[in-house]
PDB file of C-alpha atoms and ligand atoms in Angstrom:
ATOM      1  CA  ALA A  18       0.000   0.000   0.000  1.00  0.00           C
ATOM      2  CA  ILE A  19       1.052   3.607  -0.492  1.00  0.00           C
ATOM      3  CA  GLU A  20       2.103   4.939   2.911  1.00  0.00           C
ATOM      4  CA  ARG A  21       3.496   8.113   4.436  1.00  0.00           C
ATOM      5  CA  THR A  22       6.247   8.140   7.013  1.00  0.00           C
ATOM      6  CA  LEU A  23       8.022  10.887   8.925  1.00  0.00           C
ATOM      7  CA  SER A  24      11.760  11.236   8.405  1.00  0.00           C
ATOM      8  CA  ILE A  25      14.115  13.562  10.282  1.00  0.00           C
ATOM      9  CA  ILE A  26      17.665  14.231   9.162  1.00  0.00           C
ATOM     10  CA  LYS A  27      19.221  14.961  12.553  1.00  0.00           C
ATOM     11  CA  PRO A  28      21.618  17.785  13.555  1.00  0.00           C
ATOM     12  CA  ASP A  29      24.742  15.652  13.050  1.00  0.00           C
ATOM     13  CA  ALA A  30      23.918  14.888   9.408  1.00  0.00           C
ATOM     14  CA  VAL A  31      22.800  18.470   8.674  1.00  0.00           C
ATOM     15  CA  ALA A  32      26.104  19.709  10.162  1.00  0.00           C
ATOM     16  CA  LYS A  33      28.023  17.252   7.954  1.00  0.00           C
ATOM     17  CA  ASN A  34      26.315  18.730   4.879  1.00  0.00           C
ATOM     18  CA  VAL A  35      24.900  15.379   3.734  1.00  0.00           C
ATOM     19  CA  VAL A  36      21.201  16.352   3.553  1.00  0.00           C
ATOM     20  CA  GLY A  37      21.203  16.036  -0.228  1.00  0.00           C
ATOM     21  CA  GLN A  38      22.959  12.673  -0.187  1.00  0.00           C
ATOM     22  CA  ILE A  39      20.405  11.297   2.271  1.00  0.00           C
ATOM     23  CA  LEU A  40      17.416  12.681   0.353  1.00  0.00           C
ATOM     24  CA  ALA A  41      18.873  11.150  -2.826  1.00  0.00           C
ATOM     25  CA  ARG A  42      18.785   7.724  -1.165  1.00  0.00           C
ATOM     26  CA  PHE A  43      15.089   8.131  -0.402  1.00  0.00           C
ATOM     27  CA  GLU A  44      14.362   9.253  -3.953  1.00  0.00           C
ATOM     28  CA  GLY A  45      16.536   6.503  -5.386  1.00  0.00           C
ATOM     29  CA  ALA A  46      14.468   3.936  -3.509  1.00  0.00           C
ATOM     30  CA  GLY A  47      11.259   5.300  -5.035  1.00  0.00           C
ATOM     31  CA  LEU A  48      10.097   7.400  -2.085  1.00  0.00           C
ATOM     32  CA  LYS A  49       8.714  10.844  -2.863  1.00  0.00           C
ATOM     33  CA  ILE A  50       9.274  13.907  -0.670  1.00  0.00           C
ATOM     34  CA  ALA A  51       5.699  14.981   0.072  1.00  0.00           C
ATOM     35  CA  ALA A  52       6.731  17.688   2.556  1.00  0.00           C
ATOM     36  CA  ALA A  53      10.022  19.077   3.842  1.00  0.00           C
ATOM     37  CA  LYS A  54      11.323  21.837   6.111  1.00  0.00           C
ATOM     38  CA  LEU A  55      14.645  22.796   7.679  1.00  0.00           C
ATOM     39  CA  VAL A  56      13.920  23.899  11.242  1.00  0.00           C
ATOM     40  CA  GLN A  57      15.531  24.468  14.618  1.00  0.00           C
ATOM     41  CA  LEU A  58      13.403  22.544  17.127  1.00  0.00           C
ATOM     42  CA  SER A  59      12.582  24.125  20.467  1.00  0.00           C
ATOM     43  CA  ARG A  60      13.179  22.060  23.589  1.00  0.00           C
ATOM     44  CA  ALA A  61       9.407  21.791  24.106  1.00  0.00           C
ATOM     45  CA  GLU A  62       8.908  20.465  20.559  1.00  0.00           C
ATOM     46  CA  ALA A  63      11.685  17.891  20.900  1.00  0.00           C
ATOM     47  CA  GLU A  64      10.354  16.737  24.284  1.00  0.00           C
ATOM     48  CA  ALA A  65       6.835  16.415  22.919  1.00  0.00           C
ATOM     49  CA  PHE A  66       7.919  14.622  19.751  1.00  0.00           C
ATOM     50  CA  TYR A  67       9.930  12.067  21.749  1.00  0.00           C
ATOM     51  CA  GLY A  68       7.399  11.915  24.600  1.00  0.00           C
ATOM     52  CA  VAL A  69       7.149   8.133  24.270  1.00  0.00           C
ATOM     53  CA  HIS A  70      10.797   7.946  25.465  1.00  0.00           C
ATOM     54  CA  LYS A  71      10.301  10.304  28.447  1.00  0.00           C
ATOM     55  CA  ALA A  72      11.103   7.646  31.057  1.00  0.00           C
ATOM     56  CA  ARG A  73      14.130   6.246  29.228  1.00  0.00           C
ATOM     57  CA  PRO A  74      17.624   6.996  30.595  1.00  0.00           C
ATOM     58  CA  PHE A  75      18.693   8.509  27.260  1.00  0.00           C
ATOM     59  CA  PHE A  76      15.795  11.017  27.071  1.00  0.00           C
ATOM     60  CA  ASN A  77      17.712  14.111  28.201  1.00  0.00           C
ATOM     61  CA  ASP A  78      20.682  13.430  25.942  1.00  0.00           C
ATOM     62  CA  LEU A  79      18.293  12.779  23.059  1.00  0.00           C
ATOM     63  CA  VAL A  80      16.465  16.088  23.547  1.00  0.00           C
ATOM     64  CA  ASN A  81      19.710  18.027  24.008  1.00  0.00           C
ATOM     65  CA  PHE A  82      21.046  16.540  20.810  1.00  0.00           C
ATOM     66  CA  MET A  83      17.902  17.209  18.786  1.00  0.00           C
ATOM     67  CA  VAL A  84      17.956  20.930  19.705  1.00  0.00           C
ATOM     68  CA  SER A  85      21.702  21.292  19.097  1.00  0.00           C
ATOM     69  CA  GLY A  86      21.222  22.494  15.499  1.00  0.00           C
ATOM     70  CA  PRO A  87      18.754  22.564  12.619  1.00  0.00           C
ATOM     71  CA  VAL A  88      17.057  19.387  11.411  1.00  0.00           C
ATOM     72  CA  MET A  89      15.543  18.553   8.018  1.00  0.00           C
ATOM     73  CA  ILE A  90      12.066  17.094   8.537  1.00  0.00           C
ATOM     74  CA  GLN A  91      10.278  15.348   5.680  1.00  0.00           C
ATOM     75  CA  VAL A  92       7.222  13.304   4.895  1.00  0.00           C
ATOM     76  CA  LEU A  93       8.194  10.435   2.607  1.00  0.00           C
ATOM     77  CA  GLU A  94       5.477   8.822   0.546  1.00  0.00           C
ATOM     78  CA  GLY A  95       5.438   5.627  -1.471  1.00  0.00           C
ATOM     79  CA  GLU A  96       4.779   1.918  -1.605  1.00  0.00           C
ATOM     80  CA  ASN A  97       5.586   0.381   1.795  1.00  0.00           C
ATOM     81  CA  ALA A  98       7.235   3.676   2.813  1.00  0.00           C
ATOM     82  CA  ILE A  99       7.509   2.964   6.551  1.00  0.00           C
ATOM     83  CA  LEU A 100       9.448  -0.290   6.240  1.00  0.00           C
ATOM     84  CA  LYS A 101      11.364   0.889   3.183  1.00  0.00           C
ATOM     85  CA  ASN A 102      12.636   3.916   5.111  1.00  0.00           C
ATOM     86  CA  ARG A 103      13.631   1.744   8.071  1.00  0.00           C
ATOM     87  CA  GLU A 104      15.610  -0.519   5.754  1.00  0.00           C
ATOM     88  CA  LEU A 105      17.347   2.470   4.178  1.00  0.00           C
ATOM     89  CA  MET A 106      18.235   3.854   7.641  1.00  0.00           C
ATOM     90  CA  GLY A 107      19.630   0.629   9.126  1.00  0.00           C
ATOM     91  CA  ALA A 108      19.757  -0.250  12.825  1.00  0.00           C
ATOM     92  CA  THR A 109      19.390   2.527  15.448  1.00  0.00           C
ATOM     93  CA  ASP A 110      22.944   1.864  16.630  1.00  0.00           C
ATOM     94  CA  PRO A 111      25.240   2.569  13.668  1.00  0.00           C
ATOM     95  CA  LYS A 112      27.663  -0.102  14.932  1.00  0.00           C
ATOM     96  CA  LYS A 113      24.898  -2.634  14.233  1.00  0.00           C
ATOM     97  CA  ALA A 114      23.661  -1.072  10.996  1.00  0.00           C
ATOM     98  CA  GLU A 115      24.108  -3.056   7.804  1.00  0.00           C
ATOM     99  CA  LYS A 116      26.683  -1.913   5.273  1.00  0.00           C
ATOM    100  CA  GLY A 117      25.317   0.574   2.788  1.00  0.00           C
ATOM    101  CA  THR A 118      22.598   1.908   5.070  1.00  0.00           C
ATOM    102  CA  ILE A 119      22.312   5.604   5.932  1.00  0.00           C
ATOM    103  CA  ARG A 120      23.348   5.070   9.541  1.00  0.00           C
ATOM    104  CA  ALA A 121      26.290   2.831   8.619  1.00  0.00           C
ATOM    105  CA  ASP A 122      27.521   5.470   6.182  1.00  0.00           C
ATOM    106  CA  PHE A 123      26.750   8.754   8.002  1.00  0.00           C
ATOM    107  CA  ALA A 124      26.127   8.132  11.739  1.00  0.00           C
ATOM    108  CA  ASP A 125      28.684   8.354  14.536  1.00  0.00           C
ATOM    109  CA  SER A 126      26.865   6.947  17.574  1.00  0.00           C
ATOM    110  CA  ILE A 127      23.479   5.757  18.813  1.00  0.00           C
ATOM    111  CA  ASP A 128      22.715   9.361  19.813  1.00  0.00           C
ATOM    112  CA  ALA A 129      24.136  11.093  16.750  1.00  0.00           C
ATOM    113  CA  ASN A 130      22.605   8.545  14.396  1.00  0.00           C
ATOM    114  CA  ALA A 131      21.859  10.778  11.388  1.00  0.00           C
ATOM    115  CA  VAL A 132      18.167  10.010  10.876  1.00  0.00           C
ATOM    116  CA  HIS A 133      14.872   9.240  12.556  1.00  0.00           C
ATOM    117  CA  GLY A 134      12.048   7.351  10.869  1.00  0.00           C
ATOM    118  CA  SER A 135       8.593   6.369  12.064  1.00  0.00           C
ATOM    119  CA  ASP A 136       8.447   2.763  13.252  1.00  0.00           C
ATOM    120  CA  ALA A 137       4.834   1.800  12.444  1.00  0.00           C
ATOM    121  CA  ALA A 138       1.671   3.028  10.726  1.00  0.00           C
ATOM    122  CA  GLU A 139       0.146   4.526  13.866  1.00  0.00           C
ATOM    123  CA  THR A 140       3.267   6.437  14.904  1.00  0.00           C
ATOM    124  CA  ALA A 141       3.820   7.565  11.300  1.00  0.00           C
ATOM    125  CA  ALA A 142       0.368   9.197  11.235  1.00  0.00           C
ATOM    126  CA  GLN A 143       0.997  10.841  14.624  1.00  0.00           C
ATOM    127  CA  GLU A 144       4.468  12.059  13.677  1.00  0.00           C
ATOM    128  CA  VAL A 145       3.380  13.435  10.288  1.00  0.00           C
ATOM    129  CA  ALA A 146       0.510  15.323  11.955  1.00  0.00           C
ATOM    130  CA  PHE A 147       2.882  16.621  14.657  1.00  0.00           C
ATOM    131  CA  PHE A 148       5.196  18.377  12.209  1.00  0.00           C
ATOM    132  CA  PHE A 149       2.897  18.952   9.226  1.00  0.00           C
ATOM    133  CA  PRO A 150      -0.588  19.703  10.515  1.00  0.00           C
ATOM    134  CA  GLY A 151      -3.353  20.418   8.031  1.00  0.00           C
ATOM    135  CA  MET A 152      -2.654  20.886   4.358  1.00  0.00           C
ATOM    136  CA  GLN A 153       1.147  20.933   4.301  1.00  0.00           C
ATOM    137  CA  VAL A 154       1.559  17.438   2.803  1.00  0.00           C
ATOM    138  CA  TYR A 155       1.368  17.047  -0.960  1.00  0.00           C
ATOM    139  CA  SER A 156       0.554  13.633  -2.432  1.00  0.00           C
ATOM    140  CA  ARG A 157       1.334  13.101  -6.094  1.00  0.00           C
TER     141      ARG A 157
HETATM  142  P1  CMP B  10      15.296   7.648  16.978  1.00  0.00           P
HETATM  143  O1  CMP B  10      14.825   6.734  15.890  1.00  0.00           O
HETATM  144  O2  CMP B  10      15.304   9.095  16.666  1.00  0.00           O
HETATM  145  O3  CMP B  10      14.381   7.407  18.274  1.00  0.00           O
HETATM  146  C1  CMP B  10      14.873   7.679  19.578  1.00  0.00           C
HETATM  147  C2  CMP B  10      16.339   7.941  19.614  1.00  0.00           C
HETATM  148  O4  CMP B  10      16.944   7.807  20.872  1.00  0.00           O
HETATM  149  C3  CMP B  10      17.056   6.944  18.736  1.00  0.00           C
HETATM  150  O5  CMP B  10      16.779   7.213  17.375  1.00  0.00           O
HETATM  151  C4  CMP B  10      18.501   7.140  19.200  1.00  0.00           C
HETATM  152  O6  CMP B  10      19.159   8.184  18.500  1.00  0.00           O
HETATM  153  C5  CMP B  10      18.346   7.587  20.659  1.00  0.00           C
HETATM  154  N1  CMP B  10      18.845   6.585  21.598  1.00  0.00           N
HETATM  155  C6  CMP B  10      19.871   6.744  22.451  1.00  0.00           C
HETATM  156  N2  CMP B  10      20.066   5.630  23.167  1.00  0.00           N
HETATM  157  C7  CMP B  10      19.142   4.729  22.773  1.00  0.00           C
HETATM  158  C8  CMP B  10      18.840   3.386  23.139  1.00  0.00           C
HETATM  159  N3  CMP B  10      19.514   2.724  24.102  1.00  0.00           N
HETATM  160  N4  CMP B  10      17.811   2.761  22.504  1.00  0.00           N
HETATM  161  C9  CMP B  10      17.087   3.388  21.558  1.00  0.00           C
HETATM  162  N5  CMP B  10      17.337   4.671  21.176  1.00  0.00           N
HETATM  163  C10 CMP B  10      18.351   5.334  21.766  1.00  0.00           C
END
């Protein structure tokens, strides 16, 4: 089925100037960029977005990292987009990510891991609505 998923190119990858290379991987895999914005998240936004991880020991480091510089947030759309994006990203921990994945190629650590992608249909819908409310997503 055609799906939408939320993708974030994190501050480490934006700072490395590899936004275009990462977007090219999505496009090369047949995913379309249905929405995109380069933004500096506020602490409140980062805390709310990652609210599901609030009780985890890494929550504070995660929020601090996500507000450390601008991020490139996109909605990716295409056949099986949620799983396809997760395969392109590779494992959360770049040390465990398969060769040729975005995290294997661009990430430095489990915190500075280059990209975020929604993990399931329900979270994808929530995450897309969080960053692109209303009419800011363009199917084609
Ligand atoms: P992300 O997909 O953005 O979702 C939550 C983030 O928390 C994750 O990527 C990692 O960058 C970060 N993180 C740090 N430590 C851990 C951990 N032990 N397990 C999962 N995520 C972690």
